[in-house]
mmCIF file of C-alpha atoms and ligand atoms in Angstrom:
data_model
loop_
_atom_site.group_PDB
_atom_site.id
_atom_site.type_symbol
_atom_site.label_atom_id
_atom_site.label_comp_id
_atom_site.label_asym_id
_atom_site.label_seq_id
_atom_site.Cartn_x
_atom_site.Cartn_y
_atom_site.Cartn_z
ATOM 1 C CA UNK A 11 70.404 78.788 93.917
ATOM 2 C CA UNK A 12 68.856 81.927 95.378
ATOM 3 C CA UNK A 13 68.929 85.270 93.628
ATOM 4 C CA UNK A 14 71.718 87.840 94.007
ATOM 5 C CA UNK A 15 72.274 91.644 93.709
ATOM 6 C CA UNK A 16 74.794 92.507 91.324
ATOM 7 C CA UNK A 17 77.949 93.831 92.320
ATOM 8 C CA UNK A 18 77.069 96.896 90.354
ATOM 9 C CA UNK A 19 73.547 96.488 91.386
ATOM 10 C CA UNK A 20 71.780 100.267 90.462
ATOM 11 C CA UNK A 21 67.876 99.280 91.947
ATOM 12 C CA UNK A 22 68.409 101.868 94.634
ATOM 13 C CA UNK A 23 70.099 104.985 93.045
ATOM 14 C CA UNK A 24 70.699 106.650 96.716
ATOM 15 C CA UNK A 25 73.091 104.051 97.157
ATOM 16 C CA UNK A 26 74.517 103.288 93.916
ATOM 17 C CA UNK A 27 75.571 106.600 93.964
ATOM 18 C CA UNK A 28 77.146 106.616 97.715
ATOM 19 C CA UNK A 29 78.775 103.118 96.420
ATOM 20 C CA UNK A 30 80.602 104.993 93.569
ATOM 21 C CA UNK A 31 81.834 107.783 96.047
ATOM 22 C CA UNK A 32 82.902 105.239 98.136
ATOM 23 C CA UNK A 33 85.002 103.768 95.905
ATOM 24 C CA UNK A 34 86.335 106.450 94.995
ATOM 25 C CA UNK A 35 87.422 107.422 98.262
ATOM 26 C CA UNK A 36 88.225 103.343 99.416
ATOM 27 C CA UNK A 37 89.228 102.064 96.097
ATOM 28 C CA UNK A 38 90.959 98.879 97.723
ATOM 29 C CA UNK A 39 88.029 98.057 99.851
ATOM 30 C CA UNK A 40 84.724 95.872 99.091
ATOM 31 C CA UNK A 41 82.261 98.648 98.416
ATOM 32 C CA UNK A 42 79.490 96.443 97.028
ATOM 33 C CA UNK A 43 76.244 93.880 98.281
ATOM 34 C CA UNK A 44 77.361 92.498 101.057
ATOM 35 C CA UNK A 45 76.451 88.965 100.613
ATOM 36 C CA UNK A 46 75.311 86.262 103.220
ATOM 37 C CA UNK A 47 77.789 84.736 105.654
ATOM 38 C CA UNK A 48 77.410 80.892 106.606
ATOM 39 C CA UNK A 49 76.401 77.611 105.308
ATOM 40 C CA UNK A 50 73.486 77.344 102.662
ATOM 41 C CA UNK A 51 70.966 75.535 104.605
ATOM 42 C CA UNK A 52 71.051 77.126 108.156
ATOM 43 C CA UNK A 53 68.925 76.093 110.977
ATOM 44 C CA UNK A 54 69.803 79.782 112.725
ATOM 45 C CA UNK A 55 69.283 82.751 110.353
ATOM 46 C CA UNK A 56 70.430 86.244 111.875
ATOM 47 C CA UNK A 57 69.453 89.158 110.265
ATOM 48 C CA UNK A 58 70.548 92.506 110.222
ATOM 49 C CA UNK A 59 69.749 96.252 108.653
ATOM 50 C CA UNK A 60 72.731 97.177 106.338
ATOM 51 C CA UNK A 61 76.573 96.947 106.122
ATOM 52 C CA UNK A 62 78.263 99.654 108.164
ATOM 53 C CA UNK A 63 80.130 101.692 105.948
ATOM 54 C CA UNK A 64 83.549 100.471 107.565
ATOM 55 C CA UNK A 65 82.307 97.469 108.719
ATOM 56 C CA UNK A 66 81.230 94.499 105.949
ATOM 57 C CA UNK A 67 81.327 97.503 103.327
ATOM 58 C CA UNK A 68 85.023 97.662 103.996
ATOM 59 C CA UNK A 69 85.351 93.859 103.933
ATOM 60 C CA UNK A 70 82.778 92.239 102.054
ATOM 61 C CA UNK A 71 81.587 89.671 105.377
ATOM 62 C CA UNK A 72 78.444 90.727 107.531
ATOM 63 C CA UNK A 73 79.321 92.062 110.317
ATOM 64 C CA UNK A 74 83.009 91.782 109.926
ATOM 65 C CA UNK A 75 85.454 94.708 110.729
ATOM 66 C CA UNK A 76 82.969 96.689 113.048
ATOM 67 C CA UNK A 77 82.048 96.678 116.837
ATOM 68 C CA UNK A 78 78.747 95.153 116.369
ATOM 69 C CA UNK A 79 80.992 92.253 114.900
ATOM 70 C CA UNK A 80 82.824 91.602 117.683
ATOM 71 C CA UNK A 81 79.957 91.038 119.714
ATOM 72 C CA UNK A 82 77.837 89.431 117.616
ATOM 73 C CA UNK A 83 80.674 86.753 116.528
ATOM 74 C CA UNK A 84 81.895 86.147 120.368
ATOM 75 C CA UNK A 85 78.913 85.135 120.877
ATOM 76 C CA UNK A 86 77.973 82.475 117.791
ATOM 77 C CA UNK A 87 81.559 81.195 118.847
ATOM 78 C CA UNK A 88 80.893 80.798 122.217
ATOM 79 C CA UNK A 89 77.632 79.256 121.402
ATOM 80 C CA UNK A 90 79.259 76.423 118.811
ATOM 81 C CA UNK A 91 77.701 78.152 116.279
ATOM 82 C CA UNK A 92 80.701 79.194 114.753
ATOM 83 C CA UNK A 93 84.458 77.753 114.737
ATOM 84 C CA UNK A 94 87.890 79.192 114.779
ATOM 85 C CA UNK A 95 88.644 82.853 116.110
ATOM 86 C CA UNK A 96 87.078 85.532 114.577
ATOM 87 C CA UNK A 97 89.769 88.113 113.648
ATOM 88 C CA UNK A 98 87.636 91.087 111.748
ATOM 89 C CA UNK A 99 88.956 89.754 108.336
ATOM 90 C CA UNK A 100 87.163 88.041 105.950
ATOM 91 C CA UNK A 101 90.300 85.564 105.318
ATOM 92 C CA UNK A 102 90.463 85.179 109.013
ATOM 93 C CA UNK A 103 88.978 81.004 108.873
ATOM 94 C CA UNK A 104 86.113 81.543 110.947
ATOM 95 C CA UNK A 105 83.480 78.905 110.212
ATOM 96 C CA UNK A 106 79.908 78.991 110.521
ATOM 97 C CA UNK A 107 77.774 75.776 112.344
ATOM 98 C CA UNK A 108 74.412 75.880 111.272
ATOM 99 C CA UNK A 109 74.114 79.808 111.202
ATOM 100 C CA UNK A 110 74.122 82.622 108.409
ATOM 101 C CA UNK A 111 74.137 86.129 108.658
ATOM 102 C CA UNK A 112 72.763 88.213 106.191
ATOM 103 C CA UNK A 113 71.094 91.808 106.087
ATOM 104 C CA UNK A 114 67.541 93.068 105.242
ATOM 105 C CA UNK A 115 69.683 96.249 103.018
ATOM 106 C CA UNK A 116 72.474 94.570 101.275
ATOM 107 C CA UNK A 117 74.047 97.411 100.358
ATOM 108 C CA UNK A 118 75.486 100.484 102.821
ATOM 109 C CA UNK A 119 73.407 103.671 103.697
ATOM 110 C CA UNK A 120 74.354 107.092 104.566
ATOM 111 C CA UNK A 121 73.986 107.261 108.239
ATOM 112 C CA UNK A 122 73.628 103.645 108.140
ATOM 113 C CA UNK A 123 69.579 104.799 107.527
ATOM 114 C CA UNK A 124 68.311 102.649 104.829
ATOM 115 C CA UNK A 125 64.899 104.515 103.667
ATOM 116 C CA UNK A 126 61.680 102.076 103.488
ATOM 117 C CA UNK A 127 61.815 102.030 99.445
ATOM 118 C CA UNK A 128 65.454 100.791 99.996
ATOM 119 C CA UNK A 129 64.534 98.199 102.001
ATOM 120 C CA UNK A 130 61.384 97.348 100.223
ATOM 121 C CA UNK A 131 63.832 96.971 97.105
ATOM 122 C CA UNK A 132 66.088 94.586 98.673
ATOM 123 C CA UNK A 133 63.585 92.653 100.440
ATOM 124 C CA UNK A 134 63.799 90.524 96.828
ATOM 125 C CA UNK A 135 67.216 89.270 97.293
ATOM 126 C CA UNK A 136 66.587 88.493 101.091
ATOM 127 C CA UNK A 137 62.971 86.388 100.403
ATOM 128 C CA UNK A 138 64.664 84.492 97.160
ATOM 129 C CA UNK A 139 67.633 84.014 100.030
ATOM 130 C CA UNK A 140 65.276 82.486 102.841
ATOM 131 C CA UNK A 141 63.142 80.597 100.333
ATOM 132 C CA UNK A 142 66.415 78.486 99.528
ATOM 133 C CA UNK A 143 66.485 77.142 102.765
ATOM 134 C CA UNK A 144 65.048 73.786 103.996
ATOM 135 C CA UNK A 145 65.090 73.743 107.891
ATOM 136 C CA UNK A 146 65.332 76.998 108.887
ATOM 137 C CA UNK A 147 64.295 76.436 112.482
ATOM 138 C CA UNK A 148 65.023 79.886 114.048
ATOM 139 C CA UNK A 149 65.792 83.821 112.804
ATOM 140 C CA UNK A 150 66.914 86.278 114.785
ATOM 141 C CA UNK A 151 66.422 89.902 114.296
ATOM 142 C CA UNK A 152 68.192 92.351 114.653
ATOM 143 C CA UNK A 153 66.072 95.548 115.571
ATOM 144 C CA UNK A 154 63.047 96.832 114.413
ATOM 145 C CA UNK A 155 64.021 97.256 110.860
ATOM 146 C CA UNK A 156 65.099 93.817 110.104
ATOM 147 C CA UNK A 157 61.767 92.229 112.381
ATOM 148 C CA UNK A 158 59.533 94.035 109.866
ATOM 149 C CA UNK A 159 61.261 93.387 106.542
ATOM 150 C CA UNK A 160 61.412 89.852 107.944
ATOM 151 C CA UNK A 161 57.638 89.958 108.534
ATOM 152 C CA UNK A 162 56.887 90.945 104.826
ATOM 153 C CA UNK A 163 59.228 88.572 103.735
ATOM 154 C CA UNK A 164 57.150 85.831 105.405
ATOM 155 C CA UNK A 165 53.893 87.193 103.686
ATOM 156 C CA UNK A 166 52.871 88.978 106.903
ATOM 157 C CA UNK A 167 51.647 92.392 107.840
ATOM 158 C CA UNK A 168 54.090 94.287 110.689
ATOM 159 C CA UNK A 169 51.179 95.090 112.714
ATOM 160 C CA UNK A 170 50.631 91.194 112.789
ATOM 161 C CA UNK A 171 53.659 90.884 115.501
ATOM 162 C CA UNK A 172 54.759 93.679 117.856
ATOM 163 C CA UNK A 173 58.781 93.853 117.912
ATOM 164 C CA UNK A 174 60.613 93.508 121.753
ATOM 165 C CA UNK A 175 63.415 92.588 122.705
ATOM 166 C CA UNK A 176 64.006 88.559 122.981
ATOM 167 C CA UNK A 177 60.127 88.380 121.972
ATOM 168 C CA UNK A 178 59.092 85.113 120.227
ATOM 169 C CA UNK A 179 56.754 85.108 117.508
ATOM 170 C CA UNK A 180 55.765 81.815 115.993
ATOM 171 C CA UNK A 181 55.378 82.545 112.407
ATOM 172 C CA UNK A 182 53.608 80.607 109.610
ATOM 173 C CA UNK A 183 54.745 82.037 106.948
ATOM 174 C CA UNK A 184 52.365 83.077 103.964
ATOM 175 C CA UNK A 185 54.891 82.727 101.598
ATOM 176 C CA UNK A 186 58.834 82.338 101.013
ATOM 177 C CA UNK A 187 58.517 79.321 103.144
ATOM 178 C CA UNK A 188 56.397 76.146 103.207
ATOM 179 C CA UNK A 189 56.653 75.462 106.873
ATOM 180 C CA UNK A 190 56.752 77.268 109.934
ATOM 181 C CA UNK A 191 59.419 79.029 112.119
ATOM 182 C CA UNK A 192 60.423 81.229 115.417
ATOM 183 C CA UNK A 193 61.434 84.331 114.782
ATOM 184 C CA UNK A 194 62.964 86.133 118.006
ATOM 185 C CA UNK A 195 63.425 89.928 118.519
ATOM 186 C CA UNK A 196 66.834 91.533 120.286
ATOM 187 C CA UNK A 197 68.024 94.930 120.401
ATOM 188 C CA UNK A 198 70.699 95.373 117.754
ATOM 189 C CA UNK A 199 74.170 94.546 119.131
ATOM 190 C CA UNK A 200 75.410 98.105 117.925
ATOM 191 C CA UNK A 201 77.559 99.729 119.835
ATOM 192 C CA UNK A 202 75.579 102.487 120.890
ATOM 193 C CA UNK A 203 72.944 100.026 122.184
ATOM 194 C CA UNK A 204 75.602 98.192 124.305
ATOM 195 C CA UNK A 205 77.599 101.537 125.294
ATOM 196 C CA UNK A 206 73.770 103.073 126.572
ATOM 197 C CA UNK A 207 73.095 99.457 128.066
ATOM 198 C CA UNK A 208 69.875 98.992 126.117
ATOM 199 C CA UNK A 209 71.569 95.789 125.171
ATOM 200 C CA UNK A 210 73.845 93.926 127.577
ATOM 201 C CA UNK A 211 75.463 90.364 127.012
ATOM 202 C CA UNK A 212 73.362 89.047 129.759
ATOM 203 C CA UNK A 213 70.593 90.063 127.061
ATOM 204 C CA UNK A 214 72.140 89.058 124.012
ATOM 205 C CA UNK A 215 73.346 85.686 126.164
ATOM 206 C CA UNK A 216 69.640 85.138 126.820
ATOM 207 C CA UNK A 217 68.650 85.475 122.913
ATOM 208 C CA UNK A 218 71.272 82.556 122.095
ATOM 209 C CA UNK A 219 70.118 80.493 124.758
ATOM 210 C CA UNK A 220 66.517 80.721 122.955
ATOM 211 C CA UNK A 221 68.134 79.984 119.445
ATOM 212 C CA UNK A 222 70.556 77.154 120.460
ATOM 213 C CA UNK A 223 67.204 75.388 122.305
ATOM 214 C CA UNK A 224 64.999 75.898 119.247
ATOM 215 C CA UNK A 225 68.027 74.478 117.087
ATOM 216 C CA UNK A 226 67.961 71.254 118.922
ATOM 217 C CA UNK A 227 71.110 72.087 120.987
ATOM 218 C CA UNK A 228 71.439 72.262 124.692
ATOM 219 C CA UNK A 229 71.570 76.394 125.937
ATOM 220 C CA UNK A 230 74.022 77.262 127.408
ATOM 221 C CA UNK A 231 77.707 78.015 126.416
ATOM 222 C CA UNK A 232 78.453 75.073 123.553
ATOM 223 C CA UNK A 233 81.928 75.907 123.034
ATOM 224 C CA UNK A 234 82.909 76.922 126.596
ATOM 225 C CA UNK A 235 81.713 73.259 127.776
ATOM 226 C CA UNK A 236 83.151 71.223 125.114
HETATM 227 S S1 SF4 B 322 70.371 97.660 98.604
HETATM 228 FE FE1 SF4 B 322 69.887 95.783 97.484
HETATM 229 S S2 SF4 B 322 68.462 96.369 95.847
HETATM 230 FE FE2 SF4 B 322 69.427 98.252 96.634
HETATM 231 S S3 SF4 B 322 71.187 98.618 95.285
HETATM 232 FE FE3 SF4 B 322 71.937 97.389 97.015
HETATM 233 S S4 SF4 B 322 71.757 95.253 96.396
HETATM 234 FE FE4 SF4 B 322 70.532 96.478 94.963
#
């Protein structure tokens, strides 16, 4: 079992403190660390930076409740990483196949702008995390943030591996994991990135055509075919 923030977790007082305003102001929502999504020994590990505020802070799920979410789940169903309809609720029965989702900053940020001590902080929970997996084949990362807290994760320096979109860096990790994987860059699937067309879902497409391949499943659109 890896190791987890507690809900009350106080290691980065910036946010403790916007966590306690929050709840003031959302008392019936989650407002706390934003666990991982997804079975506990994924092939396909996705991570992002930090909970949007009304996103998985709202509902406790990555990604869940947000735009980013809708694109980003559309596409692990469509994929056959994921089963069922995904319905911006945490109670809403979507399964995951092989995939998690987790985030580099478990908790959220003002401005959704984690600061590097933050994320240095919570890089703890998110190594212990990855070091509980045994056949992690593939992570994807979610923007520059998460490709460089996923670097030092793996024991490696950021200048080591140059972040672009739908890159592939073969990575032997240093530490948190005894064997190696792929890690593969895209553009996060925010909604400015997608409004401003820095990310399209040809793009994205192409990024789960790479994962699904280095998973051991065919590219292309799993569900859609089956
Ligand atoms: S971001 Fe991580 S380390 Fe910081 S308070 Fe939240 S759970 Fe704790």
């Amino acid at each position: 079992m890896y190791k987890k923030p507690e809900t009350d977790c106080r290691l980065c007082p910036r946010l403790a403190e916007f966590r306690d305003e929050n709840r003031e102001k959302f008392p019936d929502k989650f407002n706390a660390p934003v666990p991982g999504f997804g079975p506990d020994d994924p092939e396909l590990l996705i991570v992002g930076l930090a909970p949007g505020l009304r996103g998985a802070n709202f509902t406790g799920r990555p990604f869940t409740g947000d735009y980013a979410g809708d694109f980003l789940y559309d596409m692990l169903v469509e994929y056959g990483f994921a089963k069922g309809v995904y319905d911006k609720r945490p109670d809403d029965g979507l399964e995951l196949i092989g995939a998690r989702i987790t985030n580099g900053v478990k908790c959220v940020p003002p401005q959704n702008k984690p600061v590097g001590a933050e994320i240095n902080t919570c890089r703890d929970f998110l190594e212990s995390e990855i070091a509980s997996y045994g056949n992690l084949k593939a992570i994807i990362a979610l923007g520059t943030i998460a490709h460089n807290t996923l670097l030092r994760a793996l024991g490696h320096k950021q200048s080591a591996f140059k972040f672009g979109h739908a890159a592939l860096h073969e990575i032997t990790p240093e530490k948190t994991l005894d064997y190696p994987v792929t890690l593969i860059d895209s553009y996060h699937c925010s909604r400015y990135n997608t409004n401003t067309g820095r990310l399209t879902e040809d793009m994205f497409r192409n990024i789960f055509d790479i994962a699904a391949g280095l998973c051991g499943r065919d590219p292309g659109r799993q569900a859609a075919s089956s």
